[in-house]
Amino acid sequence: MSQVDKNSGETKAKILQATLDLIKSEGFESVTVRKIAADSGTNVALVNYYFGSKDRLINEALSLFLSSFQGTFDLLDDRATAPKQRLKQFLTSYVEVIQQYPELVSRIFALGGAVFTSQYEYGQFLRNIGFAKVQTILQEITGEENVEVLMMMIMQLFGAVFLPALLRSILATGSGIEVGSIDKQIDLLFARYFHEM
C-alpha cells in the first residue's frame, strides 16, 4: 500500500469516526459537513471529495457501525463451543457493540423505518442471516421447532439483554438503578429461561 493510499484511508476513517461521534452527541438532524470537517481535522472540500454528499457520508458511517453488529453473529457458527456458551458469547459481544455507542443505537431505533440504505441493508441481514442463526441455536438448546415460537424467544432474549444496555444511563441517572454487568444479566436470564435444559 502506498503512502497516499494509507493517508487516504486514515483520512476517511477520521471523517467516518467524527461523523459517528457527532451523530451520537447531536443527532442526525444537527450534523453538518462543516462540523464533521472541523471535528475530523479536515475541510469541507475533502469530506465532499471522499463521500460526495452528507447523506452518503452518514450512510457509510452507519454501515461501518452496523457491520460491527454483523460480525457478532459469526460467534454462533463455532460448533466446537456448546450451544448455550455460543449464545452467551454472541449476546455479550452484541451488547459490547451497543455499549460503544448506546445513544447512537437509540437514535437509530427512534428513527423507526429505514431512513438510510445501511439500516435497510442491516435489516435484510437480520431477516436473511442473523435471525436464522439465532433461531438455529435456540433450536439446538431447546428442541423447539415452531418458527413463530422461536421468533418470540428471539425477541424476548433481545429485549431482556439489549434494552438494559440501551437504558443504562437513563436508569442510573434518572432513577438511581444500577444495571448489573452483562455477564450477570445473561447468567440470570439463562438460569430462568433455560432452567429445564
Coordinates of C-alpha atoms in Angstrom, one line a residue:
M1 CA 0.0 0.0 0.0
S2 CA 1.4 3.4 -1.0
Q3 CA 1.7 6.3 1.5
V4 CA -1.0 8.2 -0.4
D5 CA -3.4 5.2 -0.1
K6 CA -2.6 4.8 3.6
N7 CA -3.2 8.6 4.2
S8 CA -6.4 8.4 2.2
G9 CA -7.7 5.5 4.3
E10 CA -6.7 7.2 7.6
T11 CA -8.4 10.5 6.5
K12 CA -11.6 8.6 5.5
A13 CA -11.5 6.8 8.9
K14 CA -11.2 10.1 10.8
I15 CA -14.1 11.6 8.9
L16 CA -16.3 8.5 9.5
Q17 CA -15.4 8.4 13.2
A18 CA -16.1 12.2 13.5
T19 CA -19.5 11.6 11.8
L20 CA -20.4 8.8 14.2
D21 CA -19.4 10.8 17.2
L22 CA -21.4 13.8 16.0
I23 CA -24.5 11.7 15.3
K24 CA -24.1 10.2 18.8
S25 CA -23.9 13.5 20.5
E26 CA -26.1 15.8 18.4
G27 CA -28.4 13.5 16.4
F28 CA -28.7 13.1 12.6
E29 CA -30.6 16.3 12.1
S30 CA -27.8 18.5 13.6
V31 CA -24.9 17.0 11.8
T32 CA -23.4 19.3 9.1
V33 CA -20.5 18.7 6.8
R34 CA -18.8 21.7 8.3
K35 CA -19.0 20.2 11.8
I36 CA -17.7 16.9 10.5
A37 CA -14.8 18.6 8.8
A38 CA -13.9 20.6 11.9
D39 CA -14.1 17.6 14.2
S40 CA -12.1 15.3 11.9
G41 CA -9.4 17.9 11.3
T42 CA -10.1 18.1 7.6
N43 CA -12.1 20.5 5.4
V44 CA -15.4 20.6 3.6
A45 CA -13.8 20.0 0.2
L46 CA -12.1 16.9 1.4
V47 CA -15.2 15.5 3.0
N48 CA -17.1 16.1 -0.2
Y49 CA -14.3 14.6 -2.3
Y50 CA -14.4 11.3 -0.3
F51 CA -18.1 11.0 0.2
G52 CA -19.9 13.3 -2.3
S53 CA -22.8 14.3 0.0
K54 CA -23.8 14.4 3.6
D55 CA -26.3 11.6 3.1
R56 CA -23.7 9.3 1.6
L57 CA -21.3 10.0 4.4
I58 CA -23.9 9.3 7.1
N59 CA -24.9 6.1 5.3
E60 CA -21.3 4.9 5.1
A61 CA -20.7 5.8 8.7
L62 CA -23.8 3.9 9.8
S63 CA -22.8 1.0 7.5
L64 CA -19.4 0.8 9.3
F65 CA -21.1 0.9 12.7
L66 CA -23.8 -1.7 11.8
S67 CA -21.2 -4.0 10.3
S68 CA -19.7 -4.4 13.7
F69 CA -23.1 -6.0 14.8
Q70 CA -23.0 -8.4 11.9
G71 CA -19.6 -9.8 13.0
T72 CA -21.1 -10.8 16.3
F73 CA -23.4 -13.3 14.6
D74 CA -20.3 -15.3 13.4
L75 CA -19.8 -16.4 17.0
L76 CA -22.9 -18.6 16.6
D77 CA -21.2 -20.7 14.0
D78 CA -18.5 -22.1 16.2
R79 CA -19.6 -25.7 16.5
A80 CA -16.7 -26.5 18.8
T81 CA -18.4 -24.5 21.5
A82 CA -21.5 -25.7 23.4
P83 CA -24.8 -24.0 22.1
K84 CA -25.5 -22.1 25.4
Q85 CA -22.0 -20.8 25.5
R86 CA -22.1 -19.7 21.9
L87 CA -25.4 -17.9 22.6
K88 CA -23.9 -16.2 25.7
Q89 CA -20.8 -15.1 23.7
F90 CA -23.0 -13.7 20.9
L91 CA -25.2 -11.8 23.3
T92 CA -22.2 -10.4 25.2
S93 CA -20.4 -9.4 22.1
Y94 CA -23.6 -7.7 20.7
V95 CA -24.0 -5.7 23.9
E96 CA -20.4 -4.7 23.8
V97 CA -21.1 -3.1 20.4
I98 CA -24.2 -1.4 21.8
Q99 CA -22.2 0.0 24.7
Q100 CA -19.7 1.7 22.4
Y101 CA -22.5 4.0 21.1
P102 CA -25.7 3.4 23.1
E103 CA -27.0 6.9 22.2
L104 CA -26.4 6.2 18.5
V105 CA -28.2 2.9 18.7
S106 CA -31.1 4.6 20.5
R107 CA -31.3 7.3 17.8
I108 CA -31.3 4.7 15.0
F109 CA -34.2 2.9 16.7
A110 CA -36.0 6.2 17.3
L111 CA -36.0 6.9 13.6
G112 CA -38.2 3.9 13.1
G113 CA -38.3 2.8 9.4
A114 CA -35.2 2.5 7.3
V115 CA -34.1 6.0 6.7
F116 CA -30.6 5.2 5.4
T117 CA -29.7 2.4 3.0
S118 CA -27.3 1.0 5.6
Q119 CA -30.3 0.5 8.0
Y120 CA -32.2 -1.3 5.3
E121 CA -29.2 -3.5 4.5
Y122 CA -28.8 -4.4 8.2
G123 CA -32.5 -5.2 8.4
Q124 CA -32.1 -7.5 5.4
F125 CA -29.1 -9.1 7.0
L126 CA -31.1 -9.8 10.2
R127 CA -34.0 -11.2 8.2
N128 CA -31.9 -13.4 5.9
I129 CA -29.0 -14.5 8.1
G130 CA -28.9 -13.1 11.6
F131 CA -32.2 -14.3 13.0
A132 CA -31.8 -17.6 11.3
K133 CA -28.5 -18.2 13.1
V134 CA -30.1 -17.3 16.5
Q135 CA -33.1 -19.4 15.6
T136 CA -30.9 -22.4 14.9
I137 CA -29.0 -22.1 18.2
L138 CA -32.3 -21.8 20.1
Q139 CA -33.5 -24.9 18.4
E140 CA -30.3 -26.7 19.5
I141 CA -30.7 -25.6 23.1
T142 CA -34.5 -26.0 23.5
G143 CA -35.5 -28.5 20.8
E144 CA -38.3 -26.1 19.8
E145 CA -39.4 -26.4 16.1
N146 CA -42.2 -23.9 15.8
V147 CA -40.8 -20.9 13.9
E148 CA -43.3 -18.5 15.5
V149 CA -42.3 -19.6 19.0
L150 CA -38.6 -19.4 18.1
M151 CA -39.1 -15.8 16.8
M152 CA -40.9 -14.8 20.0
M153 CA -38.0 -16.4 22.0
I154 CA -35.5 -14.3 20.0
M155 CA -37.5 -11.1 20.7
Q156 CA -37.6 -11.9 24.4
L157 CA -33.9 -12.6 24.6
F158 CA -33.0 -9.5 22.6
G159 CA -35.3 -7.3 24.8
A160 CA -34.1 -8.8 28.0
V161 CA -30.4 -8.3 27.1
F162 CA -30.3 -5.3 24.8
L163 CA -32.8 -3.0 26.4
P164 CA -30.9 -2.6 29.7
A165 CA -27.8 -1.8 27.7
L166 CA -29.6 1.0 25.9
L167 CA -31.3 2.3 29.0
R168 CA -28.3 2.0 31.3
S169 CA -27.5 5.8 31.6
I170 CA -31.2 6.8 31.9
L171 CA -31.8 4.2 34.6
A172 CA -28.7 5.2 36.5
T173 CA -29.2 9.0 36.4
G174 CA -33.0 9.2 36.3
S175 CA -33.9 6.5 38.9
G176 CA -30.7 5.6 40.6
I177 CA -30.9 2.0 39.3
E178 CA -27.6 0.4 38.6
V179 CA -27.8 -2.2 35.8
G180 CA -25.7 -5.3 36.6
S181 CA -22.9 -6.4 34.4
I182 CA -23.9 -8.0 31.1
D183 CA -22.4 -11.3 32.3
K184 CA -24.6 -11.3 35.4
Q185 CA -27.7 -10.4 33.4
I186 CA -27.1 -13.1 30.9
D187 CA -26.4 -15.7 33.6
L188 CA -29.6 -14.8 35.4
L189 CA -31.6 -14.8 32.2
F190 CA -30.2 -18.2 31.2
A191 CA -30.8 -19.7 34.7
R192 CA -34.5 -18.6 34.4
Y193 CA -35.1 -19.0 30.7
F194 CA -33.2 -22.3 30.1
H195 CA -33.6 -23.8 33.5
E196 CA -35.0 -27.1 32.2
M197 CA -32.4 -27.6 29.5

